[in-house]
Coordinates of N, CA and C in Angstrom, one line a residue:
M1 N -5.3 -5.9 17.8 CA -4.5 -4.7 17.7 C -3.8 -4.6 16.3
Q2 N -3.9 -3.5 15.6 CA -3.2 -3.3 14.4 C -1.8 -2.9 14.7
L3 N -0.8 -3.7 14.2 CA 0.6 -3.4 14.5 C 1.1 -2.3 13.5
P4 N 1.8 -1.3 14.0 CA 2.5 -0.3 13.1 C 3.6 -1.0 12.4
D5 N 4.1 -0.3 11.3 CA 5.1 -0.9 10.5 C 6.4 -1.2 11.2
F6 N 6.7 -0.6 12.3 CA 7.9 -0.9 13.0 C 7.9 -2.0 14.0
L7 N 6.7 -2.7 14.1 CA 6.5 -3.9 14.9 C 6.1 -5.0 13.9
T8 N 6.7 -6.2 14.1 CA 6.3 -7.3 13.2 C 5.9 -8.5 14.0
E9 N 4.9 -9.2 13.5 CA 4.5 -10.5 14.1 C 5.2 -11.6 13.4
Q10 N 5.9 -12.4 14.2 CA 6.7 -13.5 13.6 C 5.7 -14.7 13.5
P11 N 6.1 -15.7 12.7 CA 5.4 -17.0 12.8 C 5.4 -17.5 14.2
G12 N 4.3 -18.0 14.7 CA 4.1 -18.4 16.0 C 3.6 -17.3 16.9
G13 N 3.5 -16.1 16.4 CA 2.8 -15.0 17.2 C 3.7 -14.0 17.9
A14 N 5.0 -14.2 17.9 CA 5.9 -13.3 18.6 C 5.9 -12.0 18.0
I15 N 5.9 -10.9 18.8 CA 5.9 -9.5 18.2 C 7.2 -8.9 18.6
R16 N 7.9 -8.4 17.6 CA 9.2 -7.8 17.8 C 9.4 -6.5 17.0
P17 N 10.2 -5.6 17.5 CA 10.6 -4.5 16.6 C 11.2 -5.0 15.3
A18 N 10.7 -4.4 14.2 CA 11.2 -4.9 12.9 C 12.7 -4.9 12.8
G19 N 13.2 -6.0 12.3 CA 14.7 -6.1 12.2 C 15.4 -6.5 13.4
H20 N 14.7 -6.8 14.5 CA 15.4 -7.1 15.8 C 14.8 -8.4 16.3
R21 N 15.6 -9.0 17.2 CA 15.2 -10.3 17.8 C 14.6 -10.1 19.2
I22 N 14.6 -8.8 19.7 CA 14.1 -8.5 21.0 C 12.5 -8.6 21.0
G23 N 12.0 -9.3 21.9 CA 10.5 -9.4 22.0 C 9.9 -8.2 22.6
L24 N 8.7 -7.9 22.1 CA 7.9 -6.8 22.7 C 7.7 -7.0 24.2
E25 N 7.5 -8.3 24.6 CA 7.2 -8.6 26.0 C 8.4 -8.2 26.9
H26 N 9.6 -8.3 26.3 CA 10.8 -7.9 27.1 C 10.9 -6.4 27.4
L27 N 10.6 -5.7 26.3 CA 10.6 -4.2 26.5 C 9.5 -3.8 27.5
I28 N 8.4 -4.3 27.3 CA 7.2 -3.9 28.2 C 7.5 -4.4 29.7
H29 N 8.1 -5.6 29.8 CA 8.4 -6.0 31.2 C 9.3 -5.0 31.9
Y30 N 10.4 -4.6 31.2 CA 11.3 -3.6 31.9 C 10.6 -2.3 32.0
Y31 N 9.9 -1.9 31.0 CA 9.2 -0.6 31.1 C 8.2 -0.6 32.4
N32 N 7.5 -1.7 32.6 CA 6.6 -1.7 33.7 C 7.4 -1.9 35.0
Q33 N 8.7 -2.2 35.0 CA 9.5 -2.3 36.2 C 10.1 -0.9 36.5
G34 N 9.7 0.1 35.7 CA 10.2 1.5 35.9 C 11.3 2.0 35.1
F35 N 11.7 1.2 34.1 CA 12.8 1.6 33.2 C 12.4 2.7 32.4
S36 N 13.2 3.8 32.3 CA 12.9 4.9 31.4 C 13.4 4.5 30.0
P37 N 13.0 5.2 28.9 CA 13.5 4.9 27.6 C 15.0 4.8 27.5
E38 N 15.7 5.7 28.2 CA 17.1 5.7 28.2 C 17.7 4.4 28.9
M39 N 17.0 4.0 30.0 CA 17.4 2.8 30.6 C 17.2 1.6 29.7
L40 N 16.1 1.6 29.0 CA 15.8 0.5 28.1 C 16.9 0.5 27.0
L41 N 17.3 1.6 26.5 CA 18.4 1.7 25.6 C 19.7 1.0 26.1
G42 N 20.0 1.2 27.4 CA 21.1 0.6 28.0 C 20.9 -0.9 28.1
Q43 N 19.7 -1.4 28.3 CA 19.4 -2.8 28.4 C 19.4 -3.4 27.0
F44 N 19.0 -2.7 26.0 CA 18.9 -3.2 24.6 C 19.6 -2.2 23.7
P45 N 20.9 -2.2 23.7 CA 21.6 -1.1 22.9 C 21.5 -1.2 21.4
S46 N 21.0 -2.3 20.9 CA 20.8 -2.4 19.4 C 19.5 -1.7 19.0
L47 N 18.7 -1.3 19.9 CA 17.5 -0.6 19.5 C 17.7 0.9 19.5
P48 N 17.3 1.6 18.5 CA 17.5 3.1 18.5 C 16.5 3.7 19.5
L49 N 16.9 4.7 20.2 CA 16.1 5.4 21.2 C 14.7 5.8 20.6
A50 N 14.7 6.3 19.4 CA 13.5 6.7 18.8 C 12.5 5.5 18.6
L51 N 13.0 4.4 18.3 CA 12.2 3.2 18.2 C 11.6 2.8 19.6
I52 N 12.4 2.9 20.6 CA 12.0 2.6 22.0 C 10.8 3.5 22.3
H53 N 10.9 4.8 22.0 CA 9.9 5.7 22.3 C 8.6 5.3 21.5
K54 N 8.7 4.9 20.3 CA 7.6 4.5 19.5 C 6.9 3.3 20.1
V55 N 7.7 2.3 20.5 CA 7.1 1.1 21.1 C 6.4 1.5 22.4
I56 N 6.9 2.3 23.2 CA 6.2 2.8 24.4 C 4.9 3.5 24.1
A57 N 4.9 4.3 23.0 CA 3.7 5.0 22.6 C 2.7 4.0 22.2
V58 N 3.0 3.0 21.4 CA 2.1 1.9 21.0 C 1.5 1.2 22.3
Y59 N 2.4 0.9 23.2 CA 2.0 0.3 24.5 C 0.9 1.2 25.2
L60 N 1.2 2.4 25.3 CA 0.3 3.3 26.1 C -1.0 3.5 25.4
E61 N -1.0 3.4 24.0 CA -2.2 3.6 23.3 C -3.0 2.3 23.2
N62 N -2.4 1.1 23.4 CA -3.0 -0.2 23.3 C -2.7 -1.0 24.6
Q63 N -2.7 -0.4 25.7 CA -2.2 -1.1 26.9 C -3.0 -2.4 27.2
A64 N -4.3 -2.4 27.1 CA -5.0 -3.7 27.4 C -4.6 -4.8 26.5
D65 N -4.5 -4.5 25.2 CA -4.1 -5.5 24.2 C -2.7 -6.0 24.4
V66 N -1.8 -5.1 24.7 CA -0.4 -5.4 24.9 C -0.2 -6.2 26.2
D67 N -0.9 -5.8 27.2 CA -0.8 -6.5 28.5 C -1.3 -7.9 28.3
A68 N -2.4 -8.1 27.6 CA -2.9 -9.4 27.3 C -1.9 -10.3 26.5
Y69 N -1.2 -9.7 25.6 CA -0.2 -10.4 24.8 C 1.0 -10.8 25.7
V70 N 1.4 -9.9 26.6 CA 2.5 -10.2 27.5 C 2.1 -11.3 28.5
K71 N 0.9 -11.3 28.9 CA 0.4 -12.3 29.8 C 0.4 -13.7 29.1
R72 N 0.0 -13.7 27.8 CA 0.1 -15.0 27.0 C 1.5 -15.4 26.9
C73 N 2.5 -14.5 26.7 CA 3.9 -14.9 26.6 C 4.4 -15.4 27.9
E74 N 4.0 -14.8 29.0 CA 4.4 -15.3 30.3 C 3.9 -16.7 30.6
A75 N 2.6 -16.9 30.2 CA 2.0 -18.2 30.4 C 2.7 -19.3 29.6
E76 N 3.1 -19.0 28.3 CA 3.8 -19.9 27.5 C 5.2 -20.3 28.1
V77 N 5.9 -19.3 28.6 CA 7.2 -19.5 29.2 C 7.0 -20.4 30.4
N78 N 6.0 -20.1 31.3 CA 5.8 -20.9 32.4 C 5.4 -22.4 32.1
H79 N 4.7 -22.5 31.0 CA 4.3 -23.9 30.5 C 5.6 -24.6 30.0
Q80 N 6.4 -23.9 29.3 CA 7.6 -24.6 28.8 C 8.5 -25.0 30.0
R81 N 8.6 -24.1 31.0 CA 9.5 -24.4 32.1 C 8.9 -25.6 32.9
S82 N 7.6 -25.7 33.0 CA 7.0 -26.8 33.8 C 7.1 -28.1 33.1
T83 N 7.1 -28.1 31.8 CA 7.1 -29.3 31.0 C 8.5 -29.8 30.5
A84 N 9.5 -28.9 30.7 CA 10.8 -29.2 30.2 C 11.5 -30.3 31.1
P85 N 12.2 -31.2 30.4 CA 12.9 -32.2 31.2 C 13.9 -31.6 32.1
A86 N 14.1 -32.2 33.3 CA 15.1 -31.7 34.2 C 16.5 -31.9 33.7
A87 N 17.3 -30.9 34.0 CA 18.7 -31.0 33.5 C 19.5 -32.0 34.4
P88 N 20.5 -32.6 33.8 CA 21.3 -33.6 34.6 C 22.0 -32.9 35.8
D89 N 22.0 -33.6 36.9 CA 22.8 -33.0 38.1 C 24.3 -33.3 37.9
L90 N 25.1 -32.8 38.8 CA 26.5 -32.8 38.7 C 27.0 -34.3 38.7
A91 N 26.4 -35.1 39.5 CA 26.8 -36.6 39.5 C 26.5 -37.2 38.2
E92 N 25.4 -36.9 37.5 CA 25.1 -37.5 36.2 C 26.1 -37.0 35.2
L93 N 26.5 -35.7 35.3 CA 27.4 -35.1 34.3 C 28.8 -35.8 34.5
R94 N 29.2 -36.0 35.7 CA 30.5 -36.7 36.0 C 30.4 -38.1 35.5
R95 N 29.3 -38.8 35.7 CA 29.2 -40.2 35.2 C 29.3 -40.2 33.6
R96 N 28.8 -39.2 33.0 CA 28.9 -39.1 31.5 C 30.3 -38.9 31.1
V97 N 31.0 -38.0 31.8 CA 32.4 -37.7 31.4 C 33.2 -39.0 31.6
V98 N 33.0 -39.7 32.6 CA 33.8 -41.0 32.8 C 33.5 -42.0 31.7
Q99 N 32.2 -42.1 31.4 CA 31.8 -43.0 30.3 C 32.4 -42.6 29.0
L100 N 32.4 -41.3 28.7 CA 33.0 -40.9 27.4 C 34.5 -41.1 27.4
S101 N 35.2 -40.9 28.5 CA 36.6 -41.1 28.6 C 37.0 -42.6 28.4
K102 N 36.1 -43.5 28.9 CA 36.3 -44.9 28.8 C 36.2 -45.3 27.4
S103 N 35.1 -44.8 26.7 CA 34.8 -45.2 25.3 C 35.9 -44.6 24.3
A104 N 36.5 -43.5 24.7 CA 37.5 -42.8 23.8 C 38.8 -43.5 24.0
G105 N 39.1 -44.1 25.2 CA 40.4 -44.6 25.5 C 40.6 -46.0 25.1

């Protein structure tokens, strides 16, 4: 898919509206959940409404390509979640606090 000038592909493959940190996959996720352009503006107030309309138009014109991109993004997030180390539980955090207070005192 050829990206229009208002969408940029970042190193690593992330697609975002130019000048913004919001991923295309996030906009499309909410759009597919039934959010209107105005509701998307409420969700992402830093994006101009006209830009949101442009992104939706690109999606509707390239739906198969954008859906495949979103699916790849979701797969990557799921992979990262499944391989991330577990966060410490409350008992471990308390143990660390006690250890830090002993070493500081």
